[in-house]
PDB file of C-alpha atoms in Angstrom:
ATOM      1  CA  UNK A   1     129.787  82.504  96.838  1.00 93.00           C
ATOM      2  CA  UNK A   2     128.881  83.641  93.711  1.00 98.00           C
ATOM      3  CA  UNK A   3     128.723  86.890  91.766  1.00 98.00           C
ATOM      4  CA  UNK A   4     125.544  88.693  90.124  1.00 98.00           C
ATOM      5  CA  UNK A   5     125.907  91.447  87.862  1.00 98.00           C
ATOM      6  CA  UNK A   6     122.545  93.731  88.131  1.00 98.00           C
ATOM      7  CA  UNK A   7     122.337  96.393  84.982  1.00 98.00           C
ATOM      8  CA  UNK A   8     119.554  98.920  83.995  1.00 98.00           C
ATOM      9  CA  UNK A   9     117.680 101.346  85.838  1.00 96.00           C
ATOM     10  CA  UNK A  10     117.543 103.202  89.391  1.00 96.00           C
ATOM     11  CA  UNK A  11     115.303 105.410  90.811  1.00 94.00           C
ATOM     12  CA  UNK A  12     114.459 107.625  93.576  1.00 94.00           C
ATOM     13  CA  UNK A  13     111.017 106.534  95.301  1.00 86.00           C
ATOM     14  CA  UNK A  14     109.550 109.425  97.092  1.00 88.00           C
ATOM     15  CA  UNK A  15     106.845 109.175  99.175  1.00 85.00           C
ATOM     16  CA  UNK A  16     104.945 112.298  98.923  1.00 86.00           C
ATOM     17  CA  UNK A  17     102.994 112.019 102.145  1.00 87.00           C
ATOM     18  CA  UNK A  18     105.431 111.446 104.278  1.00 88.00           C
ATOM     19  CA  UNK A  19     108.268 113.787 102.359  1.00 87.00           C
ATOM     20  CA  UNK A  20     110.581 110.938 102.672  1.00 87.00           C
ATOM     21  CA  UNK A  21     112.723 109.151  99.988  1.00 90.00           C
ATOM     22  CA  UNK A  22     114.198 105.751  99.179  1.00 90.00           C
ATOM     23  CA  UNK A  23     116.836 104.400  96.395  1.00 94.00           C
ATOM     24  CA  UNK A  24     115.363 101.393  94.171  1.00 90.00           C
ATOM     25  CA  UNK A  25     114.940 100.318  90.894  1.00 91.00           C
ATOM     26  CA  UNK A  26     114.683  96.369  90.018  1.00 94.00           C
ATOM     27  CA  UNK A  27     118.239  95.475  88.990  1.00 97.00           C
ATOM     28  CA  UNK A  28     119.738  98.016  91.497  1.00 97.00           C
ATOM     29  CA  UNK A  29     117.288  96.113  94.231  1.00 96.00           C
ATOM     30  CA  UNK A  30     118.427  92.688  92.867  1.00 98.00           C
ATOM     31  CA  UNK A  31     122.336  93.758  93.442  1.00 98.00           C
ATOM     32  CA  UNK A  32     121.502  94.507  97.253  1.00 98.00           C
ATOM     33  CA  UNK A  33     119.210  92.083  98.123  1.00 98.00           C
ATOM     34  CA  UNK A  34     122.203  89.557  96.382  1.00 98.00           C
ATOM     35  CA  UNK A  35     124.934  91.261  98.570  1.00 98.00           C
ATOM     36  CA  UNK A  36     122.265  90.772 101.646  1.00 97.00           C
ATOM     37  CA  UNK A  37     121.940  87.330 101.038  1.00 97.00           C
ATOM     38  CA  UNK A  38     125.809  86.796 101.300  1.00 97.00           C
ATOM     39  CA  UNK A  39     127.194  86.910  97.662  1.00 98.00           C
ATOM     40  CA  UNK A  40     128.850  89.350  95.010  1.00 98.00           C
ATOM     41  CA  UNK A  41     127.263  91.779  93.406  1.00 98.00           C
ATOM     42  CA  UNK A  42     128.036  94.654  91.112  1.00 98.00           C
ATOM     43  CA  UNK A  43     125.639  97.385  89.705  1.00 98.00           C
ATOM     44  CA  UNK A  44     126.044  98.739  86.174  1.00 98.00           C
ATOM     45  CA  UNK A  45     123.663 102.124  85.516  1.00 98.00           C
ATOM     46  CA  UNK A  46     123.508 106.113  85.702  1.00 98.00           C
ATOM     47  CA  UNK A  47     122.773 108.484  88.115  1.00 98.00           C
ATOM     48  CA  UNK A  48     122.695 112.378  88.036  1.00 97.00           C
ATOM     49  CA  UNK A  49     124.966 114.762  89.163  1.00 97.00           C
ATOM     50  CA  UNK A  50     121.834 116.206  91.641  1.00 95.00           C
ATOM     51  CA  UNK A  51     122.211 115.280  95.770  1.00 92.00           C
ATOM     52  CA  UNK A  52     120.196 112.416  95.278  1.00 95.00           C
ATOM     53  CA  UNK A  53     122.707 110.698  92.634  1.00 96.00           C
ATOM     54  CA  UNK A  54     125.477 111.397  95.070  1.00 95.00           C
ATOM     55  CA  UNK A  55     123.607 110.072  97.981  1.00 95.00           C
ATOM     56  CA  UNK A  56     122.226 107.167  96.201  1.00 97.00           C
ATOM     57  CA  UNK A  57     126.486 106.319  94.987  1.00 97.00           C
ATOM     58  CA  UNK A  58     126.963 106.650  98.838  1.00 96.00           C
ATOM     59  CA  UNK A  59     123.814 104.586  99.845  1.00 96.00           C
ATOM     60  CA  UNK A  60     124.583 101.775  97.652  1.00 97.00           C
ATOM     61  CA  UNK A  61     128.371 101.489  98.179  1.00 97.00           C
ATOM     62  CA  UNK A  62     127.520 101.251 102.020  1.00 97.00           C
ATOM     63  CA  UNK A  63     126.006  97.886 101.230  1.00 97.00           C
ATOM     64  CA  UNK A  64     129.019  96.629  99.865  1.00 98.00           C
ATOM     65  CA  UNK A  65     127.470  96.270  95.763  1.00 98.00           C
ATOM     66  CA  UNK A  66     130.933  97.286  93.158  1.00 98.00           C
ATOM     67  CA  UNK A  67     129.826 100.376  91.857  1.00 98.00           C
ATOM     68  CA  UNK A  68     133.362 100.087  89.385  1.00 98.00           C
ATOM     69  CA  UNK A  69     130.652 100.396  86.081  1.00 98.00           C
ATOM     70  CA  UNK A  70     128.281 103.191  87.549  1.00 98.00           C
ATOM     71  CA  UNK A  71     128.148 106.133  85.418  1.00 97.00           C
ATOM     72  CA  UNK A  72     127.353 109.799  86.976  1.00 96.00           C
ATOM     73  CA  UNK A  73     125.837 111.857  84.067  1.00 96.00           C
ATOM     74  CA  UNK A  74     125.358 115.489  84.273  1.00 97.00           C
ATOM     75  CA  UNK A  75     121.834 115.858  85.058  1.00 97.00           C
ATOM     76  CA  UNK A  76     118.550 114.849  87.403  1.00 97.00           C
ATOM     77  CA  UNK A  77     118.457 111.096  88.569  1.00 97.00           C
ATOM     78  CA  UNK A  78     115.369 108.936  87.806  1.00 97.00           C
ATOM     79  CA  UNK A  79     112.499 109.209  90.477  1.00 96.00           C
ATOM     80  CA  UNK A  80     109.480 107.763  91.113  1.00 90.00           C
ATOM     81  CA  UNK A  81     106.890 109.134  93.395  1.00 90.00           C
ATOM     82  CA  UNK A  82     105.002 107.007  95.828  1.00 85.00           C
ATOM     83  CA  UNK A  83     101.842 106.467  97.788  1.00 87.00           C
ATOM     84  CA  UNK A  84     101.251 104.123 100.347  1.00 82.00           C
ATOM     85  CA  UNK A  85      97.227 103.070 100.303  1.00 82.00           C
ATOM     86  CA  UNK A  86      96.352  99.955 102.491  1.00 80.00           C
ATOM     87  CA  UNK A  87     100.111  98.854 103.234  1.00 68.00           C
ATOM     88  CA  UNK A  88     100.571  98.467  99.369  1.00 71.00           C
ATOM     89  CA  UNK A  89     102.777 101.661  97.417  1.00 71.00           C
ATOM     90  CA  UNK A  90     100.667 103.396  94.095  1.00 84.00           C
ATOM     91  CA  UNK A  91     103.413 104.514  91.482  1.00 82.00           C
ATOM     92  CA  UNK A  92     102.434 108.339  90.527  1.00 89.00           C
ATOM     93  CA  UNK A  93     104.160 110.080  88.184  1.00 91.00           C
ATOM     94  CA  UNK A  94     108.113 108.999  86.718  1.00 90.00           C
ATOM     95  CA  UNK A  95     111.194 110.773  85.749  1.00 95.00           C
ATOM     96  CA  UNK A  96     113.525 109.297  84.262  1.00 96.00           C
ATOM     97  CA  UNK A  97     116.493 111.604  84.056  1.00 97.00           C
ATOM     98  CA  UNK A  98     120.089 110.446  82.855  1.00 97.00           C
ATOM     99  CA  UNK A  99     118.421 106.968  82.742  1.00 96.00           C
ATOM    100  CA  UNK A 100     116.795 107.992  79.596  1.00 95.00           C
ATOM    101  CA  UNK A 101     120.345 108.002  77.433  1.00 93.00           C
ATOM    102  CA  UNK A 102     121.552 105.195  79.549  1.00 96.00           C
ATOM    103  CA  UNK A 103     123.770 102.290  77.301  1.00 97.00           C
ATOM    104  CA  UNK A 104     126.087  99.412  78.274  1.00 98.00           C
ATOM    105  CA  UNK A 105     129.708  99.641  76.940  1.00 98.00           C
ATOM    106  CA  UNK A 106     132.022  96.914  75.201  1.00 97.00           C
ATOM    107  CA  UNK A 107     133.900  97.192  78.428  1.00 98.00           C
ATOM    108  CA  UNK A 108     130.800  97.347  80.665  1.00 98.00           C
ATOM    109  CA  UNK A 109     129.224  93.883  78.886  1.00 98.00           C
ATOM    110  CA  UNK A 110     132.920  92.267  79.062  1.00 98.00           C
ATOM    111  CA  UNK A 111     132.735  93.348  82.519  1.00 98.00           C
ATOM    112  CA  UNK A 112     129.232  91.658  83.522  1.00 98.00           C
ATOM    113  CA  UNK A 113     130.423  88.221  81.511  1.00 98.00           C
ATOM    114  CA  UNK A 114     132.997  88.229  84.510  1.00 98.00           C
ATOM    115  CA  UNK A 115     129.927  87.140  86.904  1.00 98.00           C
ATOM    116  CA  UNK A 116     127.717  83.896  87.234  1.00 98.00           C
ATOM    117  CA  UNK A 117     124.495  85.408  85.885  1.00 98.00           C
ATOM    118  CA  UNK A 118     123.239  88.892  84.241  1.00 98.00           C
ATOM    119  CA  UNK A 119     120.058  90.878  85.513  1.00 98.00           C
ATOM    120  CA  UNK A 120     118.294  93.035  83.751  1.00 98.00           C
ATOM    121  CA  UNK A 121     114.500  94.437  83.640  1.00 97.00           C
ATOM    122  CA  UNK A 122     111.683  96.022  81.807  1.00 97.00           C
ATOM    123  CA  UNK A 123     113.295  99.519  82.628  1.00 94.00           C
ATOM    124  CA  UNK A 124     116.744  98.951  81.898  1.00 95.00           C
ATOM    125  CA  UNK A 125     117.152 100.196  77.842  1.00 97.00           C
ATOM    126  CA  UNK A 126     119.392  96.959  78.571  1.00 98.00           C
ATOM    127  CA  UNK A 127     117.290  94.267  76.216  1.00 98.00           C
ATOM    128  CA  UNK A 128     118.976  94.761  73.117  1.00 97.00           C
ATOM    129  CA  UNK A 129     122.344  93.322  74.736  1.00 98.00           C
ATOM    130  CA  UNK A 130     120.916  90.269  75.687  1.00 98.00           C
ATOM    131  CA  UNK A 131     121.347  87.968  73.039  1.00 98.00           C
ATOM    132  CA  UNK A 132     125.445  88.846  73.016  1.00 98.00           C
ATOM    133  CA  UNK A 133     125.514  88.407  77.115  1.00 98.00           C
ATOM    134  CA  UNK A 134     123.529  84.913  76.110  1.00 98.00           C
ATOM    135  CA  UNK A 135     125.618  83.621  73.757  1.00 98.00           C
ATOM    136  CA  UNK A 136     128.873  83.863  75.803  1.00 97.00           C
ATOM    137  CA  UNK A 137     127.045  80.921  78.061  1.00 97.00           C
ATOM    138  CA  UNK A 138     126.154  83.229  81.236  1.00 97.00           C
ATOM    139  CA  UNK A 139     122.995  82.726  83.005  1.00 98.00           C
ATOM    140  CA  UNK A 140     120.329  85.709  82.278  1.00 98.00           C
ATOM    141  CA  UNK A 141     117.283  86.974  84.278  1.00 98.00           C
ATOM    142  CA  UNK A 142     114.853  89.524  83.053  1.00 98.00           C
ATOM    143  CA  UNK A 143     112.258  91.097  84.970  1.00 98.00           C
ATOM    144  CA  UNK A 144     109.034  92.105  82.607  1.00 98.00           C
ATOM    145  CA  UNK A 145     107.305  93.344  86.192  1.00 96.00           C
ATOM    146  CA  UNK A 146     103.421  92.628  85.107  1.00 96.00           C
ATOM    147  CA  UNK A 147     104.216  93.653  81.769  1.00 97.00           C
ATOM    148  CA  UNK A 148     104.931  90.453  80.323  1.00 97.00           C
ATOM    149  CA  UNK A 149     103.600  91.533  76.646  1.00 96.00           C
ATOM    150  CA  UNK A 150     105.609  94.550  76.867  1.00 97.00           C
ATOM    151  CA  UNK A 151     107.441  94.952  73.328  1.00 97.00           C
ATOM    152  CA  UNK A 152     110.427  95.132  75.367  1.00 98.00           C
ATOM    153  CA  UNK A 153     109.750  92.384  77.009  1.00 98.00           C
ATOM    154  CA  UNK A 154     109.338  90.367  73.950  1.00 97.00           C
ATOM    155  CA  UNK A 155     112.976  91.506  72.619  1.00 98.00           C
ATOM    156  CA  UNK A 156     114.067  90.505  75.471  1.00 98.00           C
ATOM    157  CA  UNK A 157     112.364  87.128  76.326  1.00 98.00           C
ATOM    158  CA  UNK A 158     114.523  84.714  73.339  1.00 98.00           C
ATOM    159  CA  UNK A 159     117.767  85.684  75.277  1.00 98.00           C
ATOM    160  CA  UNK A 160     117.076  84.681  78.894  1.00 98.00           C
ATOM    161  CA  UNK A 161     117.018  82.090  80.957  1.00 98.00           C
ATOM    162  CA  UNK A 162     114.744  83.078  83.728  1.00 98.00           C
ATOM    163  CA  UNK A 163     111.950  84.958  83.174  1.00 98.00           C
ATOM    164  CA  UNK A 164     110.296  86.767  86.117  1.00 98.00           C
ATOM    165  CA  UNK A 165     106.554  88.948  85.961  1.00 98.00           C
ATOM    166  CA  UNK A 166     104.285  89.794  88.395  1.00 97.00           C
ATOM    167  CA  UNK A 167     100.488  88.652  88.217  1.00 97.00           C
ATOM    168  CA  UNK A 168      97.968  88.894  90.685  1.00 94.00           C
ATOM    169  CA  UNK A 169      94.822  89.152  88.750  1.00 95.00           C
ATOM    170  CA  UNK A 170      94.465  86.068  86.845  1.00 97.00           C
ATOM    171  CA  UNK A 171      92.981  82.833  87.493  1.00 96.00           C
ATOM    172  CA  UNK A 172      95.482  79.863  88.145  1.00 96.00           C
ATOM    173  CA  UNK A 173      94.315  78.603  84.495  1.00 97.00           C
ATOM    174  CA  UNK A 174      94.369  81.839  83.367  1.00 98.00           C
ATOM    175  CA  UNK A 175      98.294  82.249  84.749  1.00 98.00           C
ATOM    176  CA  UNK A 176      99.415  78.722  83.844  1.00 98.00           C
ATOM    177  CA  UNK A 177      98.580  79.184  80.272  1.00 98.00           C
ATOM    178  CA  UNK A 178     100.090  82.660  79.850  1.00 98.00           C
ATOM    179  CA  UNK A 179     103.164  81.092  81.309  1.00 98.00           C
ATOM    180  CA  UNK A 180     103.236  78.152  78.697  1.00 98.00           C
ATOM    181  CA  UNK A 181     103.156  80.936  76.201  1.00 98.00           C
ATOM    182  CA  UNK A 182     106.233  82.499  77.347  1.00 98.00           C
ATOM    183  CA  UNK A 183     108.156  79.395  78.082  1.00 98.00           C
ATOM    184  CA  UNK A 184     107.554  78.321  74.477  1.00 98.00           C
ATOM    185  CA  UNK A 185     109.718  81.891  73.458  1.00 98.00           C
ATOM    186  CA  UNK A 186     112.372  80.510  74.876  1.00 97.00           C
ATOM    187  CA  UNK A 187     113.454  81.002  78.978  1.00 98.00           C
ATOM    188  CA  UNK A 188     114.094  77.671  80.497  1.00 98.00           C
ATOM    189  CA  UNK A 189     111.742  78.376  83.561  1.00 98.00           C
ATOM    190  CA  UNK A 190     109.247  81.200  83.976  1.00 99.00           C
ATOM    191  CA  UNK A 191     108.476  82.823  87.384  1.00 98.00           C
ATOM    192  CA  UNK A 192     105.578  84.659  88.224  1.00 98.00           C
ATOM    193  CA  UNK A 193     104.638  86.435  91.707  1.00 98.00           C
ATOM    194  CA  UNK A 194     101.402  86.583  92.976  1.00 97.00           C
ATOM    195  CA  UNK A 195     101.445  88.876  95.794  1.00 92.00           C
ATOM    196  CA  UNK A 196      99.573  86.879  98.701  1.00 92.00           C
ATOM    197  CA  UNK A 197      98.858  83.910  96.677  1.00 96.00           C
ATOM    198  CA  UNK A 198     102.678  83.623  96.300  1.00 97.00           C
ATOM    199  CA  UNK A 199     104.341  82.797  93.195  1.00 98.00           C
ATOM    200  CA  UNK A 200     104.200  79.932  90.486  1.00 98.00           C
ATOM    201  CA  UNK A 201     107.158  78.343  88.063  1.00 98.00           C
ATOM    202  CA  UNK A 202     107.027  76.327  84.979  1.00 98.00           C
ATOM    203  CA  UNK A 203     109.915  74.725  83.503  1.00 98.00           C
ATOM    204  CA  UNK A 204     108.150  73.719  80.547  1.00 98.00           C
ATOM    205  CA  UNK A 205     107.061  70.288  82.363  1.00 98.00           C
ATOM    206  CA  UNK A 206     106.124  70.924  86.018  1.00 98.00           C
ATOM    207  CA  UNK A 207     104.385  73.968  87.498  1.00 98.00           C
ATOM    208  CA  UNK A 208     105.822  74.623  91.110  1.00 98.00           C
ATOM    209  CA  UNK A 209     103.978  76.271  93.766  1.00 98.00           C
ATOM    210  CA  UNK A 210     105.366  78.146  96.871  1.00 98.00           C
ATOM    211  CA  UNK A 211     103.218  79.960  99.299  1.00 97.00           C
ATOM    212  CA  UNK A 212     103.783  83.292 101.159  1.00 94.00           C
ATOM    213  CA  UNK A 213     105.578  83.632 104.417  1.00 92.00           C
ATOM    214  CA  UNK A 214     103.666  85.709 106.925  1.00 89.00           C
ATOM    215  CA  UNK A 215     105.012  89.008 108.114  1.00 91.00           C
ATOM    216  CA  UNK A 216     103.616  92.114 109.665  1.00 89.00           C
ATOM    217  CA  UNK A 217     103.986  94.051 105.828  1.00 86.00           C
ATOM    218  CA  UNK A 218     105.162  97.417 107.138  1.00 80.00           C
ATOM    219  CA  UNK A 219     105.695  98.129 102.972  1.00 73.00           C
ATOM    220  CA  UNK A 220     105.426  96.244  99.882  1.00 77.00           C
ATOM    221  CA  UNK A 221     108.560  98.345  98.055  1.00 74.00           C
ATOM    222  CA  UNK A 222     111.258  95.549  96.716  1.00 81.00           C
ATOM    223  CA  UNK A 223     109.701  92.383  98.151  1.00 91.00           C
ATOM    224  CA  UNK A 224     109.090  91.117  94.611  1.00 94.00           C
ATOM    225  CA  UNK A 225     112.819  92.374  93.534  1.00 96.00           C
ATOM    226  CA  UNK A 226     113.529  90.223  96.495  1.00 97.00           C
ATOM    227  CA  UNK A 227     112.245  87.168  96.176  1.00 98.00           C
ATOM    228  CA  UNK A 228     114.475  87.291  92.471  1.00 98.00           C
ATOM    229  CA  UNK A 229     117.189  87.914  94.522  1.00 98.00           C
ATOM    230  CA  UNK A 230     116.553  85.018  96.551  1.00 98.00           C
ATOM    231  CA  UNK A 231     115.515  82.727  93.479  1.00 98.00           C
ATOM    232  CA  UNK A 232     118.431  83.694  91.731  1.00 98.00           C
ATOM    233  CA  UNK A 233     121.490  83.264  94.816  1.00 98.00           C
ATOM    234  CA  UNK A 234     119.713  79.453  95.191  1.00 98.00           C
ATOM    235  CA  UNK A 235     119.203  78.806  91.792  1.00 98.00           C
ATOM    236  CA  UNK A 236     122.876  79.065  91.011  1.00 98.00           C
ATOM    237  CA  UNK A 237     123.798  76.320  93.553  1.00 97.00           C
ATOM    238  CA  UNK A 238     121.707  73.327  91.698  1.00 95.00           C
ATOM    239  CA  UNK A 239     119.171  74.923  90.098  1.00 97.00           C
ATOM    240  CA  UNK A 240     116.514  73.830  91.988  1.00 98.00           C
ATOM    241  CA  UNK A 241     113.064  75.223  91.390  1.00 98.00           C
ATOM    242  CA  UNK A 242     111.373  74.967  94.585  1.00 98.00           C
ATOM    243  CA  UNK A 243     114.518  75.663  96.723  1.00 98.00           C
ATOM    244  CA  UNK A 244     114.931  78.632  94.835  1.00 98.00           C
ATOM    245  CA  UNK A 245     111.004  79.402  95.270  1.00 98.00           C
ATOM    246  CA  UNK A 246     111.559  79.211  99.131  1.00 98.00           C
ATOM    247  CA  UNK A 247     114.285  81.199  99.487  1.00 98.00           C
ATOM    248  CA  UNK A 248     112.827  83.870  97.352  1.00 98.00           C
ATOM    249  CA  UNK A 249     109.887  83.779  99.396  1.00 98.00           C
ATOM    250  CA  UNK A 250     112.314  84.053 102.578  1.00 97.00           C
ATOM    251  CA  UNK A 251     114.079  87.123 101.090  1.00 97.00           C
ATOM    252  CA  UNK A 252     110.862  89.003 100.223  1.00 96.00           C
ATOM    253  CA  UNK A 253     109.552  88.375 103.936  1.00 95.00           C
ATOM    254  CA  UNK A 254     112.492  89.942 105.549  1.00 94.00           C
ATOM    255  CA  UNK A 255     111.831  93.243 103.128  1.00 89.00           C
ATOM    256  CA  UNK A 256     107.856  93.293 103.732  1.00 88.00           C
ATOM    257  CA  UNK A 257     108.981  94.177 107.331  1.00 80.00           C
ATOM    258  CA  UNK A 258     110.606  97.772 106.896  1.00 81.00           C
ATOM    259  CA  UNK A 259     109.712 100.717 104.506  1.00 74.00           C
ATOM    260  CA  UNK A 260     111.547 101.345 101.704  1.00 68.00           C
ATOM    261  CA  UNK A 261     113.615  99.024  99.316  1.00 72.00           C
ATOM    262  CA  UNK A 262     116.866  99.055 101.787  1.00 77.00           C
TER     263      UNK A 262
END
């Protein structure tokens, strides 16, 4: 068993049509997918002191994530508000509430250097920590989403280990050589999702491939916060590419099937 620390933002997705609402944001997603898949997680962020911060503390602890780190800030919690249009959500507008003053601690990063690996993402106001959390020897993942030239994303990109985006649009070629470029920065393998075409690695030698598996998609929400949860809790075992590719792939089919993150 091993233990993930998740850090960054949350959100609330709201799905205007149907007036209902889910908790999500990447690392928050990565830290319940991780606990889903059988291992320790922990979740280090803010929410507000409104019904959906309390409910969203309740939600997550329910899933068994350590919430010891969380911080409840007076104020609204982060939400995003959702569309669904041919199975797949639209992002409308975003609020980001507390999350907008949201730091890590010494005692918060000394915390997440107890785990095997740090997550973080695009959202997070957690890149600037990176190269500390790096240098202690943990394993880091960052999550650019398909913003991969993101200035974020390049502060973060020198201090991780596993670099995740999202890319659907490009040709193969097209993909392959925008992952070359982002290996040569500095992660030791780079991970992109391709929505039905699956998702592509490159460990600076070797491009792996790994195909979708086939579900009735009830909801695309999570499934590619998912499949890092599953590349990550395989990974750690013996760092095997494709193993990890498959059981990503594995954990994103099982959260295609219901609406909402969890």
């Amino acid at each position: 068993m091993y233990k993930i620390a998740c850090f960054g933002d949350n959100c609330v997705d709201y799905y205007t049509e149907s007036d209902e609402y889910f908790f999500g944001g990447n690392p928050l997603n990565v830290a319940v997918y991780c606990k889903r898949l059988g291992h320790e997680s922990s979740y280090i962020g803010a929410v507000g002191t409104d019904r959906f911060g309390e409910a969203m503390k309740n939600q997550i602890a329910s899933k068994g994530v350590d919430l010891s780190h969380l911080k409840q800030i007076e104020g609204k919690t982060a939400i995003s508000y959702v569309t669904i249009e041919n199975s797949d959500r639209v992002f409308g507008d975003y609020e980001e509430g507390v999350m907008e003053s949201f730091s890590l601690t010494n005692e918060d990063i000394n915390f997440i250097l107890t785990h095997d690996v740090a997550v973080t993402g695009l959202w997070g106001h957690c890149e600037e920590y990176l190269e500390k959390i790096k240098s202690t020897g943990i394993l880091t993942a960052f999550d650019s989403t398909d913003r991969p030239e993101d200035k974020i994303t390049k502060i973060a990109i020198p201090w991780v280990d596993l670099f995740f985006f999202s890319d659907d649009e490009s040709s193969e070629e097209e993909l392959k050589k925008k992952m070359r470029e982002i290996h040569s920065k500095g992660p030791d393998v780079v991970i992109a999702t391709r929505g039905e075409k699956g998702s592509l690695a490159y460990n600076g030698e070797i491009y792996f491939h790994q195909g979708i598996i086939s579900v009735e998609v009830a909801d695309t929400m999570g499934a590619g916060d998912s499949y890092i949860a599953g590349f990550l809790c395989e990974y750690l075992k013996e760092k095997n590419i494709e193993g990890s590719m498959k059981s990503g792939a594995e954990s994103s089919a099982v959260t295609l099937k219901y609406c909402g993150s969890w």
